[in-house]
Coordinates of C-alpha atoms in Angstrom, one line a residue:
X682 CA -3.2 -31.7 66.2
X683 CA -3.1 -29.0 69.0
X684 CA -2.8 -30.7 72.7
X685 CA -5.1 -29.3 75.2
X686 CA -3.4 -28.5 78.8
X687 CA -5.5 -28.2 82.0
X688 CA -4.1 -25.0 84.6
X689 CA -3.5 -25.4 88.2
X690 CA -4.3 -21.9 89.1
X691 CA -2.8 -21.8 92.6
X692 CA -4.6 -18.0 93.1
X693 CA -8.0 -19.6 93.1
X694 CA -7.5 -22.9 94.7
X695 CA -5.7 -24.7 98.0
X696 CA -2.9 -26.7 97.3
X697 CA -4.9 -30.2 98.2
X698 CA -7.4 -29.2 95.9
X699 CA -5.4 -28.6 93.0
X700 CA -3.6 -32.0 92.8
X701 CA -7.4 -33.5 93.1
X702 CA -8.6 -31.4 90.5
X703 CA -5.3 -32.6 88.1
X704 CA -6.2 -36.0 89.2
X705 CA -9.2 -35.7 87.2
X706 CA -8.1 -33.6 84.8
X707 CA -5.6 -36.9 83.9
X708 CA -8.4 -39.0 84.1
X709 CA -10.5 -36.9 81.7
X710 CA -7.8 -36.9 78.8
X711 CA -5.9 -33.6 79.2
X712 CA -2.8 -33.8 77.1
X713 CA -0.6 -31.7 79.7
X714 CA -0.8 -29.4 82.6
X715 CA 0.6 -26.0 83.5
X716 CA 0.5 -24.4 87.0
X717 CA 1.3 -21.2 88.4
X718 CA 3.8 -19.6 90.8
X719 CA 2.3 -16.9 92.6
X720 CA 2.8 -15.2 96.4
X721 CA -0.7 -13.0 95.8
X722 CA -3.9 -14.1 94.0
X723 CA -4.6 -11.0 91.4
X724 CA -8.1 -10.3 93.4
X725 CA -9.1 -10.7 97.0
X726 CA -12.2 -12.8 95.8
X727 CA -9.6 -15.3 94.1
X728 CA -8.5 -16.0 97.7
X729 CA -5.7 -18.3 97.5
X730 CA -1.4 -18.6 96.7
X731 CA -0.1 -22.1 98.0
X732 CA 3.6 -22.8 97.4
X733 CA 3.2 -24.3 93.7
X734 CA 6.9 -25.7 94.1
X735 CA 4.9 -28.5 96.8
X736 CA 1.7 -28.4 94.4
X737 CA 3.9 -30.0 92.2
X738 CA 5.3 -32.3 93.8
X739 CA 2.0 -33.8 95.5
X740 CA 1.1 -33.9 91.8
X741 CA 4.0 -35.7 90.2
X742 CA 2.9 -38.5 92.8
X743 CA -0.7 -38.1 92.7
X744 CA -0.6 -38.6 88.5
X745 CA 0.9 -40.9 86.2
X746 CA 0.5 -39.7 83.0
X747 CA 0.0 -36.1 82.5
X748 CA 3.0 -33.5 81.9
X749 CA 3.8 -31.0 84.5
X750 CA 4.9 -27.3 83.8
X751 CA 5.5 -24.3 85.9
X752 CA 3.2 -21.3 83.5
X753 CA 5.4 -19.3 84.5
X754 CA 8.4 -19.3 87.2
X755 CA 10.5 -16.0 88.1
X756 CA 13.9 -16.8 88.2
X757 CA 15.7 -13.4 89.2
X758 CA 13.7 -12.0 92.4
X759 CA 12.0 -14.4 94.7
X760 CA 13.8 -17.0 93.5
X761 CA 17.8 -17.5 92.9
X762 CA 18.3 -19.0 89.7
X763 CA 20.5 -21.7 91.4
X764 CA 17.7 -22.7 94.1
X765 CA 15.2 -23.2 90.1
X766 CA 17.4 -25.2 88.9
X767 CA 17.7 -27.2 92.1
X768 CA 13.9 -27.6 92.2
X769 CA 13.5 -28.0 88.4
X770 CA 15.9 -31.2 88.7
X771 CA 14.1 -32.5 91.4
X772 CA 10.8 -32.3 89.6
X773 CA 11.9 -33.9 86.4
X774 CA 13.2 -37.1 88.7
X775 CA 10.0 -37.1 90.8
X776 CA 7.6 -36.9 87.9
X777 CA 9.9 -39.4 86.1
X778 CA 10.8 -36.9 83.2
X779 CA 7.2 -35.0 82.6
X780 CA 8.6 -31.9 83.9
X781 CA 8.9 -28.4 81.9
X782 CA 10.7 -25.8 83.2
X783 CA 8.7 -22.5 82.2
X784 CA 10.4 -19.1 82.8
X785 CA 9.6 -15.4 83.0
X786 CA 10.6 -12.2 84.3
X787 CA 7.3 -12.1 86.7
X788 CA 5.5 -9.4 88.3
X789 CA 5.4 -7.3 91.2
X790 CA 3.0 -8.8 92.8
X791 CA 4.9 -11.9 94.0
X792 CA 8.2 -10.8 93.5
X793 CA 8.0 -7.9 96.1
X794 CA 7.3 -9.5 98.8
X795 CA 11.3 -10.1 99.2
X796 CA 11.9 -6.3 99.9
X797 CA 14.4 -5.9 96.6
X798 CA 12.7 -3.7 94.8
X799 CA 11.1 -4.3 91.5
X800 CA 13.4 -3.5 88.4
X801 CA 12.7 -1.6 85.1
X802 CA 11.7 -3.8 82.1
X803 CA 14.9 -3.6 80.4
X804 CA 16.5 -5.0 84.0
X805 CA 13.9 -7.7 84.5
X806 CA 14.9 -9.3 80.9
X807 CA 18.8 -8.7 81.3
X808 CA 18.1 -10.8 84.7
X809 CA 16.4 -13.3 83.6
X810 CA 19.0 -14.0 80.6
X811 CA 21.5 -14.7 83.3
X812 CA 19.2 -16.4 85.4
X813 CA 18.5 -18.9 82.0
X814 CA 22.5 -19.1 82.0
X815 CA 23.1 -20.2 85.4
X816 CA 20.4 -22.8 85.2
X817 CA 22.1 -24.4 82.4
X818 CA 25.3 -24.8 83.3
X819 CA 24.0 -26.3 86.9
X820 CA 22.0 -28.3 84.8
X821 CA 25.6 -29.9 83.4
X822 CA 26.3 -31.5 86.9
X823 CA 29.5 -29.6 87.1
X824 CA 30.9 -27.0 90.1
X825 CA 29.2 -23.4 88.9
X826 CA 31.2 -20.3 90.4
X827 CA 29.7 -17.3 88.7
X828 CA 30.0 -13.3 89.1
X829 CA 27.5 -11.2 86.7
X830 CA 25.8 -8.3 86.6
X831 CA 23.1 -9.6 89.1
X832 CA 23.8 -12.6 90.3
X833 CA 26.4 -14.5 92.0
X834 CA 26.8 -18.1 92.4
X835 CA 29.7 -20.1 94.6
X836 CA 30.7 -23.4 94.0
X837 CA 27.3 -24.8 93.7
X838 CA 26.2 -28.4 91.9
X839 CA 23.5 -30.5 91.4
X840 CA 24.0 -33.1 92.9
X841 CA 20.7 -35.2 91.6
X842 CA 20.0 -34.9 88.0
X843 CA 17.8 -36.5 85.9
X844 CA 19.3 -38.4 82.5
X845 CA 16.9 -36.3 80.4
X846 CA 17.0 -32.6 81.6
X847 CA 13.8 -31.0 81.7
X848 CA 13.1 -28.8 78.8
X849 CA 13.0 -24.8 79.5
X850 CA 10.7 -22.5 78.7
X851 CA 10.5 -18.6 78.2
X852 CA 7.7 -16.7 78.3
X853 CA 7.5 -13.8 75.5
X854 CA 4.9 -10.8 75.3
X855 CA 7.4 -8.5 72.4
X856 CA 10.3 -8.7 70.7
X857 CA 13.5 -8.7 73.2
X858 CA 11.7 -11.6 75.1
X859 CA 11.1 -13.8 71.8
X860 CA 15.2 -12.8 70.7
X861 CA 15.9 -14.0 74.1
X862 CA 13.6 -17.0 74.0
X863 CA 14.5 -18.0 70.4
X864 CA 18.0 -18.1 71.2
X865 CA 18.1 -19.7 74.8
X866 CA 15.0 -21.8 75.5
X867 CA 13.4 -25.2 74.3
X868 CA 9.8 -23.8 74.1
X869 CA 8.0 -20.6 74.1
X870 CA 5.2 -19.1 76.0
X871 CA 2.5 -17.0 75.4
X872 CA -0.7 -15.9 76.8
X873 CA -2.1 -14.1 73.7
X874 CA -2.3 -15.6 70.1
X875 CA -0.3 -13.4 68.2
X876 CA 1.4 -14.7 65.6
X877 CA 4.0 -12.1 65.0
X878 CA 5.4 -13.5 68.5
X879 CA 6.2 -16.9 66.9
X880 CA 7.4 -15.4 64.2
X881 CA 10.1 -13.3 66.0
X882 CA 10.8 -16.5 68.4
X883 CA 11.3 -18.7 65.1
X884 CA 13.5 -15.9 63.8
X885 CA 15.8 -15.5 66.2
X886 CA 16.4 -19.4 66.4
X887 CA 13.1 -21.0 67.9
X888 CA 11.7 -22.9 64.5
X889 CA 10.1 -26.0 65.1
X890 CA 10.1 -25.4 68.6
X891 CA 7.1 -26.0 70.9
X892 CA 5.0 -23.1 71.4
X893 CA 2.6 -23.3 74.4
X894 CA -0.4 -20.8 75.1
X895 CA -3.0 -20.0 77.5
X896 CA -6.2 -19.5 77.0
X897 CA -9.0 -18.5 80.3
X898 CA -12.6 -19.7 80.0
X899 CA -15.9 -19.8 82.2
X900 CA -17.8 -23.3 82.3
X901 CA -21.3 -23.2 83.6
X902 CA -24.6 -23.8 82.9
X903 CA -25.9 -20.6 83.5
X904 CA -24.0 -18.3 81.3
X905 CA -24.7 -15.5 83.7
X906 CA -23.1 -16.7 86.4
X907 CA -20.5 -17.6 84.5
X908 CA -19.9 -13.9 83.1
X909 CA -20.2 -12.6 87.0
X910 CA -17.8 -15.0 88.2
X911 CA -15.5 -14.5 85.6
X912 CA -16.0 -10.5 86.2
X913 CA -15.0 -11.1 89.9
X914 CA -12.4 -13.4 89.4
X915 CA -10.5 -12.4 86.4
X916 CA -11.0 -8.9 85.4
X917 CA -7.2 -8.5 86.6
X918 CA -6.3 -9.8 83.0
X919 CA -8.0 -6.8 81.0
X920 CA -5.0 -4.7 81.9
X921 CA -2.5 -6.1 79.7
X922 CA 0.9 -7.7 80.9
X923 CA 2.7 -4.4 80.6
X924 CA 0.5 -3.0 83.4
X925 CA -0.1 -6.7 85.4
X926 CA 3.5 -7.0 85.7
X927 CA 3.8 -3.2 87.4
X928 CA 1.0 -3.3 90.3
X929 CA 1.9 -4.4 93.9
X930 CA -1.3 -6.4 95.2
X931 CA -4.8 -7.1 94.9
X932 CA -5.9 -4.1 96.1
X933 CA -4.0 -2.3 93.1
X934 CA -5.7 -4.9 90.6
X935 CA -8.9 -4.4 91.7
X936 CA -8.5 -0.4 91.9
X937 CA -7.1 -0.8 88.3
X938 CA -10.4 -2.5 87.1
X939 CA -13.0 -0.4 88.7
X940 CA -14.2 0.0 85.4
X941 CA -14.1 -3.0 83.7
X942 CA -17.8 -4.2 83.0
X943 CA -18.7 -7.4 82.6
X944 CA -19.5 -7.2 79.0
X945 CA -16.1 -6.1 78.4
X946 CA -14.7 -9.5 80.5
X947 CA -18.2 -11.0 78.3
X948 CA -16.0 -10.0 75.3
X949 CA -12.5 -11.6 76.0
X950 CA -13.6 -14.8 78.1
X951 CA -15.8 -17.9 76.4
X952 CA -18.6 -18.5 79.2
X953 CA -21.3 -20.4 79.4
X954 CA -21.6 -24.4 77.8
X955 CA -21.7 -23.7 74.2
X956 CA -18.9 -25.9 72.6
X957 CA -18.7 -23.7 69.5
X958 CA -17.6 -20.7 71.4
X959 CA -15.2 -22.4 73.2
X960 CA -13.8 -23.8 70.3
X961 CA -13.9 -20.6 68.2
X962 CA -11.8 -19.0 71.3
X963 CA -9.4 -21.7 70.5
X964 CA -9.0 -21.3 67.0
X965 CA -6.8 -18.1 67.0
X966 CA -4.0 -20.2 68.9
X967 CA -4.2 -22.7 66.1
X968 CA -4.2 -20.6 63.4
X969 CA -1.0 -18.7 65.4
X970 CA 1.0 -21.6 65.1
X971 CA 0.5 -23.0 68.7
X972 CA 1.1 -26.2 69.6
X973 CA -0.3 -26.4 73.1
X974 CA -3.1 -24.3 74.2
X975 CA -3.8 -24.7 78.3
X976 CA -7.3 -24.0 79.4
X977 CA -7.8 -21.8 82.7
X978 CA -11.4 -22.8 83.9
X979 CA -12.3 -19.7 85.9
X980 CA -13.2 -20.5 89.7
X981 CA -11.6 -22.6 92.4
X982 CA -14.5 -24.3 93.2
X983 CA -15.9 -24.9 89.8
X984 CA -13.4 -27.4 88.2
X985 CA -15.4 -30.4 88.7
X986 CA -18.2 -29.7 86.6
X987 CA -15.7 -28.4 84.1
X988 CA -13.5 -31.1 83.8
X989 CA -16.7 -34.0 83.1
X990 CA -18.3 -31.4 80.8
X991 CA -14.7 -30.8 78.7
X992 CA -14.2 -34.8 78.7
X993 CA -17.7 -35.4 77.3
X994 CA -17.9 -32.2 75.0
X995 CA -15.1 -29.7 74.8
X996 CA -11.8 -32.1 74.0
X997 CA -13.7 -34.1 71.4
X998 CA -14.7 -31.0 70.0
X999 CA -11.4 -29.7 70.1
X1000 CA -9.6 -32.5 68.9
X1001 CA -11.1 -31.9 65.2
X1002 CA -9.8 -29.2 65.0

């Protein structure tokens, strides 16, 4: 049976808000959680980017049951690998071992912000290869000097490490990513639900792996408003990673997708309250090979609603499937 995740989008929503939304997403029977790392929000109208390193650990408190997993963290940039594996540690002893470490190579628009540049493709995967390396052999507990290609680290340790490690995740979108993923992580992740991804991530080592996707959808009542708020929020996403990983800020985003319509954002994002759509949106993960599919309900302010309506309707619905 496929588990059904619940997103903390930190674009769209304040940090305090977040951890009470994932309260209730617990409470409604969510099988895990994912959130995001961002600096930016894709749009201006998504209006928000708290720290999601504090998000989650106001949540590990604030819940009891539910997993926890960063969807997805850059380790090469913003971020020194060694200061991720620091916080990853930490996580997996606060939440008391329901901590996933989810990796990518991330975007411009929260990795600029630290004024070094953002690297070709090629670069960004070669990074974050090392960056997988170094976390791992921090995550033995032993003294880590290392001198690579793009990263140094001196003498460092962990010094609190949980007995189970948490497991890590990479984040694939073509075939160098899933070679890298199938051969280094614990998990894979994807936001599309192609199976020729899983298949390249189970050739290169990843069988019987978890495989963890991402699916966004727009609850309401009113199916209009749920295509016009889905439009303003999350037309970003009709660009395609190989473009959302290039542009610098919102203002780029929304220039980008002038011309996106929203019958075209109609066409890629269940909206509305009809189970059945939602659940046929589903299906391609499934049949894919997923495991996990987590569900991004579309507007800060509209989780509520969401999260009764999906523990009445949608995850019995989903369950049968």
């Amino acid at each position: 049976m496929v588990q059904i995740g619940y997103t903390m989008m930190t674009e769209q929503a304040g940090p305090r808000a977040l951890v009470d939304d994932l309260v209730a997403a617990e409470r409604a029977g969510f099988d895990f959680s994912v959130t995001s790392d961002h600096y930016f929000p894709w749009l201006d109208s998504q209006g928000h980017a708290p720290y999601a390193w504090s998000v989650l650990g106001a949540a590990a408190q604030a819940t009891s049951r539910i997993p926890l997993m960063t969807y997805v963290a850059c380790p090469t940039v913003r971020y020194h690998p060694a200061v991720v594996a620091q916080k990853a540690a930490t996580m997996q002893l606060l939440s008391e071992g329901r901590f996933r470490l989810g990796l990518g190579s991330g975007e411009n628009l929260n990795e600029h912000v630290v004024g070094e540049g953002w690297p070709s493709p090629q670069v960004r995967l070669e990074m974050l290869e090392e960056a997988v390396g170094i976390i791992r052999a921090l995550f033995t507990g032993d003294n880590v000097n290392h001198q690579g290609t793009h990263f140094d680290v001196a003498n460092a340790r962990l010094w609190d490490l949980p007995d189970e490690l948490p497991p890590l995740g990479v984040a694939v979108s073509g075939g160098r990513s899933c070679a890298l993923a199938g051969r280094l992580a614990d998990l894979v992740i994807a936001t599309e639900p192609k199976a020729e991804l899983l298949d390249s991530f189970d050739r290169h080592g990843g069988s019987g792996k978890p495989r963890v996707g991402q699916l966004p959808i727009c609850y309401d009542t009113d199916k209009d408003a749920a295509v016009a708020r889905a439009h303003d929020q999350f037309r970003w996403s009709a660009g395609g990673w190989p473009v959302n990983a290039e542009l610098p800020g919102p203002s780029g985003f929304a220039g980008a997708t002038q011309h996106v319509t929203r019958q075209d954002i109609a066409d890629q994002i269940p909206c509305g309250d009809d189970v059945d759509t939602f659940v046929d949106a589903v299906r391609p993960y499934v049949e894919a090979g997923f495991t996990e599919v987590a569900l991004v309900q579309v507007g800060g302010d509209h989780q509520r609603p969401f999260i009764d309506w999906a523990e009445q309707k949608l995850l019995p619905a989903l369950r049968d499937l």
